[in-house]
Amino acid sequence: MRKNSWLQKLLYGVMAVLGAYIMYKSGALLAACNQMQKKTEAGNVQQSAEDTAMRTWSLAYTAAVEGKKLSGWLSTWFGQVVPVLSYVAEEEGGQALAQSETEAEKESETATETQTGTVAQMQTETAAETQSGTAAKMQTETETQTAAEDDAIQEVSVGSIFSQALPLLTDFSYLVTNYYTVDEDTAADAELIDAEKLLGMDLSLEQDSSVPQILIYHTHSQEAFADSAEGEVGDTVVGMGEILADELRGYGYNVIHDTGVYDLVDGVLDRSAAYDYAREAIEAILEENPTIEVLIDLHRDGVEGDREDFVTEIDGEAVSRIMFFNGLSRNAGGEALTWLPNEYLTENLAFSLQLQVLANVEYPGFTRKIYLQAERYNLHLRARSLLIEAGTQLNTVEEEKNAMAPVANLIRQILE
């Protein structure tokens, strides 16, 4: 009986060794094949085994894959053999380890075999099934939200500039000294130039590019610059008007540029009645285009002084300085000129002051002080009327051209 028991133990030992050897050699052969090597390099073999009941079935294997040390040959054997058995189970399709793949992976593989889309398209479609909405829709929503946020920031920015300026501008003496030049033939008081009221006015214009909304014209069309070529309209204030019109069109506005000549009579320069001639022509244009709500009379100023006082720099370019101009329809005593009524005087003043305050922040040094004169200068034709002195006879054509983009940007921000 003892002999048999000893032989039986020996036989079991031989069988165990042979079984281990066979399994080890099988695993080595499998590991040597290309497909097995690819799976091993990708980390799929060990991951498959870890995701199955094999992980909890063998303490030795569990310790091995978790990086723990477990003494004994079982730990070493399972650490090498079990991943191979996992692969065998997957290939045969009859073991529990083969079912450890996730549903998402199976669906992806099936879809790849049955559809003709590219891999990138399939990934997009799979993601779309697990998320709310398609990627394209999400991108569109994001862009829309970003655009809305940018608009809000723009509005807050302009409003913030006005709010920050108000504490100083409510002091009438400070306001007039730093923002205006008052001609000796007229007068301005705190009731007329009320910064809080003027900056608080809403001058925004609902954009509609399908109809004319802005009119640019030139009461003094013959005004030219230091290096203007004789007879070249593009080198005159009219040429600057076309550049300004194009800049505003770039922002989506429908702009009419009137190039009519109102300061020549029988070929002779005569500015004594230019505003009367211009008014008749502009009224006719407005009658034909009642949707126009912004009038810009673009001039070039005539000055005395050093050229350096009338040029600045913006983004590295030499730019002519500009000046906003208002007619108050008031004499030096502050009395209204009843024959030159202007129902839009407050709006005119608001337009120029808002532009001036904004310019001081966006383009410091770009604008000269707003000039206040006694007459009306056809600013009564629309609430949003501007008279702009763009540069002087001392500035070059290039400096004038460079000034038009900043002017357009300022106007656009106030109208938005």
Coordinates of C-alpha atoms in Angstrom, one line a residue:
M1 CA 0.0 0.0 0.0
R2 CA 2.9 2.4 0.9
K3 CA 4.6 1.5 -2.4
N4 CA 1.5 2.2 -4.4
S5 CA 1.1 5.5 -2.6
W6 CA 4.7 6.5 -3.4
L7 CA 4.3 5.6 -7.1
Q8 CA 1.0 7.5 -7.3
K9 CA 2.6 10.6 -5.9
L10 CA 5.5 10.2 -8.4
L11 CA 3.1 9.8 -11.3
Y12 CA 1.1 12.9 -10.3
G13 CA 4.3 14.8 -10.0
V14 CA 5.4 13.8 -13.5
M15 CA 2.0 14.6 -14.9
A16 CA 2.1 18.1 -13.3
V17 CA 5.6 18.8 -14.7
L18 CA 4.6 17.6 -18.2
G19 CA 1.4 19.7 -18.1
A20 CA 3.3 22.8 -17.0
Y21 CA 5.9 22.2 -19.7
I22 CA 3.3 21.7 -22.4
M23 CA 1.4 24.8 -21.4
Y24 CA 4.6 26.8 -21.2
K25 CA 5.8 25.7 -24.6
S26 CA 2.3 26.4 -26.1
G27 CA 2.4 29.9 -24.7
A28 CA 5.9 30.4 -26.0
L29 CA 4.8 29.4 -29.5
L30 CA 1.8 31.6 -29.4
A31 CA 3.8 34.5 -28.1
A32 CA 6.2 34.1 -31.1
C33 CA 3.5 34.6 -33.7
N34 CA 3.0 38.1 -35.3
Q35 CA -0.6 38.4 -34.2
M36 CA 0.3 37.6 -30.6
Q37 CA 3.1 40.0 -30.6
K38 CA 0.8 42.8 -31.8
K39 CA -1.6 42.1 -29.0
T40 CA 1.1 42.0 -26.5
E41 CA 2.6 45.3 -27.6
A42 CA -0.8 46.9 -27.5
G43 CA -1.3 45.7 -24.0
N44 CA -4.5 43.8 -24.9
V45 CA -3.5 40.4 -23.6
Q46 CA -2.9 41.3 -20.0
Q47 CA -5.9 43.7 -20.0
S48 CA -8.2 41.0 -21.2
A49 CA -7.2 38.7 -18.4
E50 CA -7.5 41.4 -15.8
D51 CA -11.0 42.1 -16.8
T52 CA -12.2 38.5 -16.3
A53 CA -12.8 36.1 -13.5
M54 CA -9.3 34.8 -13.9
R55 CA -8.1 37.9 -11.9
T56 CA -9.9 36.7 -8.8
W57 CA -9.5 33.0 -9.5
S58 CA -5.7 33.0 -9.0
L59 CA -4.1 34.9 -6.1
A60 CA -0.7 34.4 -7.7
Y61 CA -1.8 36.0 -10.9
T62 CA -3.5 38.9 -9.1
A63 CA -0.4 39.6 -7.2
A64 CA 1.7 39.5 -10.4
V65 CA -0.4 42.0 -12.4
E66 CA -0.7 44.3 -9.4
G67 CA 3.0 44.5 -9.0
K68 CA 3.1 42.6 -5.7
K69 CA 5.6 39.9 -4.8
L70 CA 4.2 36.5 -4.0
S71 CA 6.7 33.8 -3.2
G72 CA 6.7 30.5 -4.9
W73 CA 6.8 29.1 -8.4
L74 CA 3.0 29.5 -8.8
S75 CA 3.4 33.3 -8.9
T76 CA 6.0 33.1 -11.7
W77 CA 4.1 30.5 -13.7
F78 CA 0.7 32.3 -13.6
G79 CA 2.4 35.7 -14.4
Q80 CA 3.6 34.2 -17.7
V81 CA 1.1 31.6 -18.6
V82 CA -2.3 33.2 -17.8
P83 CA -2.0 36.0 -20.3
V84 CA -1.3 33.4 -23.0
L85 CA -4.3 31.4 -21.9
S86 CA -6.4 34.5 -22.1
Y87 CA -5.3 35.0 -25.7
V88 CA -6.1 31.4 -26.5
A89 CA -9.6 31.8 -25.0
E90 CA -10.2 34.9 -27.1
E91 CA -9.2 33.1 -30.3
E92 CA -11.3 30.0 -29.6
G93 CA -14.3 32.0 -28.6
G94 CA -15.4 29.5 -26.1
Q95 CA -14.0 30.9 -22.8
A96 CA -15.3 33.6 -20.5
L97 CA -12.2 35.8 -21.2
A98 CA -13.3 36.2 -24.8
Q99 CA -16.5 37.9 -23.6
S100 CA -14.6 40.6 -21.6
E101 CA -14.6 43.0 -24.6
T102 CA -16.9 46.0 -24.0
E103 CA -20.1 46.5 -26.1
A104 CA -18.7 49.7 -27.4
E105 CA -15.6 47.9 -28.9
K106 CA -17.8 45.2 -30.6
E107 CA -20.2 47.8 -32.0
S108 CA -17.3 49.9 -33.4
E109 CA -15.7 46.8 -35.1
T110 CA -19.0 45.8 -36.6
A111 CA -19.7 49.3 -37.9
T112 CA -16.2 49.5 -39.4
E113 CA -16.8 46.3 -41.4
T114 CA -20.3 47.1 -42.6
Q115 CA -20.1 50.9 -43.4
T116 CA -18.1 52.7 -46.0
G117 CA -17.3 55.8 -44.0
T118 CA -13.7 56.6 -42.9
V119 CA -12.4 55.8 -39.5
A120 CA -12.6 59.4 -38.4
Q121 CA -16.3 59.6 -39.5
M122 CA -17.1 56.4 -37.6
Q123 CA -15.5 57.8 -34.5
T124 CA -17.5 60.9 -34.8
E125 CA -20.8 59.0 -35.3
T126 CA -20.0 56.8 -32.3
A127 CA -19.3 59.8 -30.1
A128 CA -22.5 61.4 -31.4
E129 CA -24.6 58.4 -30.2
T130 CA -23.2 58.7 -26.7
Q131 CA -23.4 62.5 -26.4
S132 CA -26.2 65.0 -26.7
G133 CA -26.2 66.3 -30.3
T134 CA -23.7 65.9 -33.1
A135 CA -20.2 67.4 -33.1
A136 CA -21.2 69.8 -35.8
K137 CA -24.2 71.0 -33.8
M138 CA -22.0 71.4 -30.7
Q139 CA -19.4 73.4 -32.7
T140 CA -22.2 75.7 -34.1
E141 CA -23.6 76.3 -30.7
T142 CA -20.2 77.1 -29.3
E143 CA -19.5 79.6 -32.1
T144 CA -22.9 81.2 -31.6
Q145 CA -22.3 81.5 -27.9
T146 CA -18.8 82.9 -28.5
A147 CA -20.2 85.5 -30.9
A148 CA -22.9 86.5 -28.4
E149 CA -20.3 86.8 -25.7
D150 CA -18.1 89.0 -27.9
D151 CA -21.0 91.3 -28.6
A152 CA -21.8 91.5 -24.9
I153 CA -18.1 92.3 -24.2
Q154 CA -18.2 95.0 -26.9
E155 CA -21.3 96.6 -25.4
V156 CA -19.9 96.5 -21.9
S157 CA -16.6 97.9 -23.1
V158 CA -18.1 101.1 -24.6
G159 CA -20.5 101.5 -21.6
S160 CA -17.6 101.0 -19.2
I161 CA -15.5 103.6 -20.9
F162 CA -18.3 106.1 -20.5
S163 CA -18.9 105.2 -16.9
Q164 CA -15.2 105.6 -16.0
A165 CA -15.1 109.0 -17.7
L166 CA -18.2 110.4 -16.1
P167 CA -16.8 111.3 -12.6
L168 CA -14.5 113.8 -14.2
L169 CA -16.8 114.9 -17.0
T170 CA -19.6 115.9 -14.7
D171 CA -17.4 118.8 -13.7
F172 CA -18.3 121.3 -16.5
S173 CA -15.1 123.3 -16.2
Y174 CA -13.0 120.2 -16.6
L175 CA -15.2 119.0 -19.5
V176 CA -15.0 122.2 -21.5
T177 CA -11.3 122.7 -20.8
N178 CA -10.2 119.2 -21.8
Y179 CA -12.8 118.2 -24.5
Y180 CA -13.8 121.4 -26.3
T181 CA -12.6 124.5 -28.0
V182 CA -15.4 127.1 -27.9
D183 CA -15.2 129.7 -30.6
E184 CA -15.5 133.3 -29.4
D185 CA -18.6 133.9 -31.5
T186 CA -20.7 131.3 -29.6
A187 CA -21.3 130.1 -26.0
A188 CA -21.8 126.8 -24.2
D189 CA -23.1 126.2 -20.7
A190 CA -23.6 123.2 -18.4
E191 CA -27.2 122.7 -19.4
L192 CA -26.3 122.3 -23.1
I193 CA -23.1 120.3 -22.5
D194 CA -24.3 117.9 -19.9
A195 CA -21.9 114.9 -20.1
E196 CA -24.1 112.5 -18.2
K197 CA -27.0 113.2 -20.5
L198 CA -24.9 113.1 -23.7
L199 CA -23.1 109.9 -22.9
G200 CA -26.3 108.3 -21.7
M201 CA -28.0 108.8 -25.1
D202 CA -28.6 105.6 -27.2
L203 CA -27.3 106.3 -30.7
S204 CA -27.3 102.7 -31.8
L205 CA -28.6 102.0 -35.3
E206 CA -30.2 98.7 -36.2
Q207 CA -28.1 97.5 -39.1
D208 CA -29.9 96.8 -42.4
S209 CA -27.5 96.4 -45.3
S210 CA -30.4 96.1 -47.8
V211 CA -31.1 99.8 -47.6
P212 CA -28.9 102.9 -47.5
Q213 CA -28.3 104.0 -43.8
I214 CA -25.2 106.2 -44.0
L215 CA -24.5 109.2 -46.3
I216 CA -21.0 110.7 -46.7
Y217 CA -20.6 114.0 -48.6
H218 CA -18.3 117.0 -48.8
T219 CA -19.4 120.6 -48.6
H220 CA -15.8 121.6 -49.5
S221 CA -14.8 119.0 -52.1
Q222 CA -11.7 120.9 -53.3
E223 CA -9.8 120.5 -50.1
A224 CA -6.5 118.7 -50.7
F225 CA -3.3 117.8 -48.8
A226 CA 0.4 118.6 -48.7
D227 CA 1.4 116.2 -51.4
S228 CA -1.8 115.9 -53.4
A229 CA -1.4 115.5 -57.1
E230 CA -3.1 118.3 -59.0
G231 CA -6.3 117.2 -60.6
E232 CA -6.3 113.8 -58.8
V233 CA -9.6 113.4 -57.0
G234 CA -8.3 110.5 -55.1
D235 CA -5.8 112.8 -53.4
T236 CA -8.5 115.1 -52.1
V237 CA -11.0 114.9 -49.3
V238 CA -13.3 113.3 -51.7
G239 CA -10.9 110.4 -52.1
M240 CA -10.7 110.1 -48.4
G241 CA -14.5 109.9 -48.3
E242 CA -14.5 106.9 -50.6
I243 CA -12.0 105.1 -48.3
L244 CA -14.1 105.9 -45.3
A245 CA -17.2 104.6 -47.2
D246 CA -15.4 101.3 -48.0
E247 CA -14.3 100.9 -44.4
L248 CA -17.9 101.3 -43.2
R249 CA -19.2 98.9 -45.9
G250 CA -16.7 96.4 -44.6
Y251 CA -18.6 96.5 -41.3
G252 CA -21.8 95.7 -43.1
Y253 CA -23.4 99.1 -43.6
N254 CA -25.0 100.3 -46.8
V255 CA -23.2 103.6 -47.6
I256 CA -23.9 106.2 -50.2
H257 CA -20.9 108.5 -51.0
D258 CA -22.0 111.8 -52.6
T259 CA -19.2 113.3 -54.7
G260 CA -21.1 116.4 -55.6
V261 CA -19.2 119.7 -55.9
Y262 CA -20.7 122.5 -53.9
D263 CA -17.7 124.9 -53.5
L264 CA -17.1 125.8 -57.1
V265 CA -19.1 128.4 -59.0
D266 CA -18.4 128.5 -62.7
G267 CA -15.1 126.9 -62.1
V268 CA -14.1 129.4 -59.4
L269 CA -13.6 128.4 -55.8
D270 CA -16.4 130.0 -53.8
R271 CA -17.3 128.7 -50.3
S272 CA -19.6 131.5 -49.3
A273 CA -22.7 129.6 -50.3
A274 CA -21.4 126.1 -50.2
Y275 CA -23.5 125.0 -47.3
D276 CA -26.6 126.2 -49.0
Y277 CA -25.8 124.3 -52.2
A278 CA -24.9 121.2 -50.2
R279 CA -28.1 121.4 -48.2
E280 CA -30.3 121.4 -51.3
A281 CA -28.5 118.3 -52.7
I282 CA -28.5 116.4 -49.5
E283 CA -32.2 117.0 -48.8
A284 CA -32.9 115.6 -52.3
I285 CA -30.8 112.5 -51.5
L286 CA -32.6 112.0 -48.2
E287 CA -36.0 112.3 -49.8
E288 CA -35.0 109.6 -52.2
N289 CA -33.4 107.5 -49.5
P290 CA -35.5 108.0 -46.3
T291 CA -33.7 105.1 -44.6
I292 CA -30.5 107.2 -44.2
E293 CA -30.0 108.1 -40.6
V294 CA -26.3 108.9 -40.4
L295 CA -24.8 112.0 -42.2
I296 CA -21.0 112.6 -42.4
D297 CA -19.7 115.8 -43.9
L298 CA -16.0 115.1 -44.3
H299 CA -13.6 118.1 -44.5
R300 CA -9.9 118.8 -44.3
D301 CA -9.0 121.6 -41.9
G302 CA -6.9 124.7 -42.7
V303 CA -4.5 125.5 -39.8
E304 CA -1.5 127.5 -38.7
G305 CA 1.3 125.8 -36.7
D306 CA 3.8 123.0 -36.9
R307 CA 3.0 119.9 -38.9
E308 CA 4.0 117.7 -35.9
D309 CA 1.0 118.9 -34.0
F310 CA -1.4 117.4 -36.5
V311 CA 0.1 113.9 -36.9
T312 CA 0.1 110.9 -34.6
E313 CA 0.9 107.2 -34.7
I314 CA -1.4 104.3 -34.7
D315 CA -0.1 100.7 -34.9
G316 CA 3.2 102.0 -36.2
E317 CA 1.7 104.1 -39.0
A318 CA 1.7 107.9 -39.3
V319 CA -1.9 109.1 -39.1
S320 CA -3.4 112.6 -39.4
R321 CA -5.3 113.8 -36.4
I322 CA -9.0 114.5 -36.8
M323 CA -11.4 116.9 -35.1
F324 CA -15.2 116.7 -34.6
F325 CA -17.1 120.0 -35.2
N326 CA -20.4 121.1 -33.9
G327 CA -22.6 124.1 -34.8
L328 CA -24.6 125.4 -31.7
S329 CA -26.9 127.8 -33.5
R330 CA -26.1 130.2 -30.7
N331 CA -24.3 133.6 -30.5
A332 CA -21.7 134.7 -28.1
G333 CA -24.3 135.7 -25.5
G334 CA -25.8 132.2 -25.6
E335 CA -28.9 133.3 -27.4
A336 CA -30.4 130.9 -30.0
L337 CA -30.1 131.8 -33.7
T338 CA -33.8 131.5 -34.4
W339 CA -33.2 131.5 -38.2
L340 CA -31.0 128.5 -37.9
P341 CA -33.0 126.1 -35.8
N342 CA -31.7 122.6 -35.0
E343 CA -34.0 120.2 -33.3
Y344 CA -31.2 117.6 -33.2
L345 CA -28.7 119.8 -31.5
T346 CA -28.5 117.6 -28.4
E347 CA -28.1 114.4 -30.4
N348 CA -25.4 116.0 -32.6
L349 CA -23.5 116.9 -29.4
A350 CA -24.0 113.4 -28.0
F351 CA -22.6 111.8 -31.2
S352 CA -19.4 113.9 -31.2
L353 CA -18.8 113.6 -27.4
Q354 CA -19.3 109.8 -27.4
L355 CA -16.9 109.4 -30.3
Q356 CA -14.4 111.7 -28.5
V357 CA -14.5 109.8 -25.2
L358 CA -14.1 106.5 -27.0
A359 CA -11.3 107.8 -29.2
N360 CA -9.3 109.0 -26.1
V361 CA -9.2 105.4 -24.9
E362 CA -8.9 103.5 -28.1
Y363 CA -6.6 105.9 -30.0
P364 CA -5.0 108.3 -27.6
G365 CA -3.9 111.5 -29.3
F366 CA -5.9 110.8 -32.5
T367 CA -8.5 113.4 -32.0
R368 CA -8.1 117.2 -31.4
K369 CA -10.6 118.9 -29.1
I370 CA -14.2 119.2 -30.4
Y371 CA -14.7 122.6 -32.0
L372 CA -17.9 124.5 -31.1
Q373 CA -19.0 127.2 -33.6
A374 CA -22.0 129.5 -33.7
E375 CA -23.6 128.4 -37.0
R376 CA -25.6 125.2 -37.9
Y377 CA -23.6 123.7 -40.8
N378 CA -26.5 121.4 -42.0
L379 CA -26.2 119.2 -38.9
H380 CA -30.0 119.7 -38.4
L381 CA -30.8 117.3 -41.2
R382 CA -30.4 114.1 -39.1
A383 CA -29.9 113.3 -35.4
R384 CA -26.8 111.4 -36.1
S385 CA -25.0 114.1 -38.1
L386 CA -21.2 114.6 -38.0
L387 CA -18.9 117.2 -39.3
I388 CA -15.3 115.8 -39.3
E389 CA -12.2 117.8 -40.0
A390 CA -9.9 115.0 -41.2
G391 CA -6.3 116.2 -41.0
T392 CA -5.0 119.5 -42.3
Q393 CA -3.3 121.0 -45.4
L394 CA 0.0 120.1 -43.6
N395 CA -0.7 116.4 -43.6
T396 CA 0.2 114.0 -46.4
V397 CA -2.2 111.9 -48.5
E398 CA -0.9 108.7 -46.9
E399 CA -1.5 110.1 -43.4
E400 CA -5.0 110.9 -44.4
K401 CA -5.7 107.5 -45.8
N402 CA -4.4 105.9 -42.6
A403 CA -6.9 107.9 -40.5
M404 CA -10.0 106.5 -42.2
A405 CA -9.9 103.0 -40.6
P406 CA -9.8 104.4 -37.0
V407 CA -12.6 106.8 -37.8
A408 CA -14.8 104.0 -39.2
N409 CA -14.1 101.8 -36.2
L410 CA -15.1 104.5 -33.8
I411 CA -18.3 105.2 -35.7
R412 CA -19.1 101.5 -35.9
Q413 CA -18.8 101.1 -32.1
I414 CA -21.1 103.9 -31.3
L415 CA -23.7 102.7 -33.8
E416 CA -23.7 99.1 -32.6

